[in-house]
Amino acid sequence: MKKGICRVIICFLLCAGLLPYAAALPIGVYHNRTNDGNMIALTFDDGPHPKYTRKILDILDEYGIPATFFFVGENVSYYQDTAREVVKRGHEIGNHTYSHPRVSKQSDAAFREELVRCEDVIKQVTGVHPKVFRPPQGSWNQRVYEIARQRDYSVILWDLDTLDWAHTPSEKIANYILENAKSGNIILMHDYHSGCCTTLDALRMFIPDLIEQGYRFVTVSELIQE
């Protein structure tokens, strides 16, 4: 069977829930990456935000850990100083499209434009060429995968969703992470919020406990290279 046809069938079975999630992911798509070094990746979507991104950076600095920030291009253009600060403090930047659409519902041309526009503004503002891409809402399909791979992106999903965007209480987020943490986790959080932000307190609750348990925080790119 040709590779292209095989991939389409696998994608269909995955969406239909007929294959285990991890087993069905094509090469270059990750929701975790099991390793022998107790490494996990902390990721933040939808920023940069002029208030919350900087507060998150301060918390990460306190514990001396890196993270990956999946930027929305529009927000990079609005908050350029904050975007540059993320790079200055040694964190990884990923592509999260220019305007945060549901890319699996877009045409090839529309999605490619979203990807390239975000890539271009990130390079223009920060000097960084992102190499990891996260589809908004985790919505991807074979076309999204192929276009992202054509531009040399790894597609990054997650296996622990904190639901912090829904203002989930900090204690609940922390307990969820601590109860489900394992080597290779990719943790989904957000640094762009409307209204109350429970992310900050949650970070202070679970980061020190995970470090004490022997987990090591790395960027997504470091994690998937293992």
Short mmCIF file of N, CA and C in Angstrom, two decimals, residues 33 35 39-41 65-68 90-92 132 216-226:
data_model
loop_
_atom_site.label_atom_id
_atom_site.label_comp_id
_atom_site.label_asym_id
_atom_site.label_seq_id
_atom_site.Cartn_x
_atom_site.Cartn_y
_atom_site.Cartn_z
N ARG A 33 6.72 12.14 24.63
CA ARG A 33 7.95 11.49 24.16
C ARG A 33 8.61 10.81 25.35
N ASN A 35 10.99 8.96 27.77
CA ASN A 35 12.44 8.97 27.80
C ASN A 35 12.93 8.42 29.14
N MET A 39 12.33 13.54 31.67
CA MET A 39 12.14 14.86 31.07
C MET A 39 10.68 15.09 30.70
N ILE A 40 10.21 16.28 30.96
CA ILE A 40 8.87 16.70 30.56
C ILE A 40 8.96 18.11 29.99
N ALA A 41 7.97 18.47 29.17
CA ALA A 41 7.97 19.79 28.52
C ALA A 41 6.73 20.57 28.95
N ILE A 65 13.97 26.92 34.92
CA ILE A 65 13.52 25.91 33.96
C ILE A 65 13.09 26.57 32.65
N PRO A 66 13.26 25.87 31.53
CA PRO A 66 12.83 26.38 30.23
C PRO A 66 11.42 25.92 29.90
N ALA A 67 10.80 26.58 28.92
CA ALA A 67 9.48 26.20 28.43
C ALA A 67 9.40 26.54 26.95
N THR A 68 8.33 26.09 26.32
CA THR A 68 8.08 26.42 24.91
C THR A 68 6.79 27.23 24.83
N GLY A 90 15.75 32.78 27.20
CA GLY A 90 16.21 31.44 26.86
C GLY A 90 15.15 30.40 26.59
N HIS A 91 13.94 30.83 26.28
CA HIS A 91 12.86 29.87 26.04
C HIS A 91 12.65 29.66 24.54
N GLU A 92 11.96 28.58 24.22
CA GLU A 92 11.68 28.23 22.83
C GLU A 92 10.37 28.87 22.37
N VAL A 132 8.76 24.27 15.57
CA VAL A 132 7.67 23.44 16.09
C VAL A 132 6.36 24.20 15.90
N ARG A 216 12.72 16.61 35.12
CA ARG A 216 13.53 17.70 34.56
C ARG A 216 12.77 18.36 33.42
N PHE A 217 12.60 19.67 33.51
CA PHE A 217 11.88 20.41 32.49
C PHE A 217 12.80 20.75 31.34
N VAL A 218 12.30 20.52 30.11
CA VAL A 218 13.06 20.82 28.89
C VAL A 218 12.10 21.46 27.88
N THR A 219 12.65 22.03 26.82
CA THR A 219 11.81 22.53 25.75
C THR A 219 11.24 21.37 24.96
N VAL A 220 10.20 21.64 24.19
CA VAL A 220 9.62 20.60 23.36
C VAL A 220 10.64 20.03 22.39
N SER A 221 11.44 20.89 21.78
CA SER A 221 12.42 20.40 20.81
C SER A 221 13.44 19.46 21.48
N GLU A 222 13.85 19.80 22.69
CA GLU A 222 14.76 18.92 23.42
C GLU A 222 14.08 17.59 23.72
N LEU A 223 12.81 17.63 24.08
CA LEU A 223 12.09 16.41 24.44
C LEU A 223 11.95 15.47 23.25
N ILE A 224 11.55 16.00 22.10
CA ILE A 224 11.28 15.11 20.96
C ILE A 224 12.56 14.62 20.29
N GLN A 225 13.69 15.23 20.62
CA GLN A 225 14.96 14.75 20.07
C GLN A 225 15.49 13.55 20.82
N GLU A 226 14.92 13.28 21.99
CA GLU A 226 15.39 12.15 22.79
C GLU A 226 14.99 10.84 22.13
#
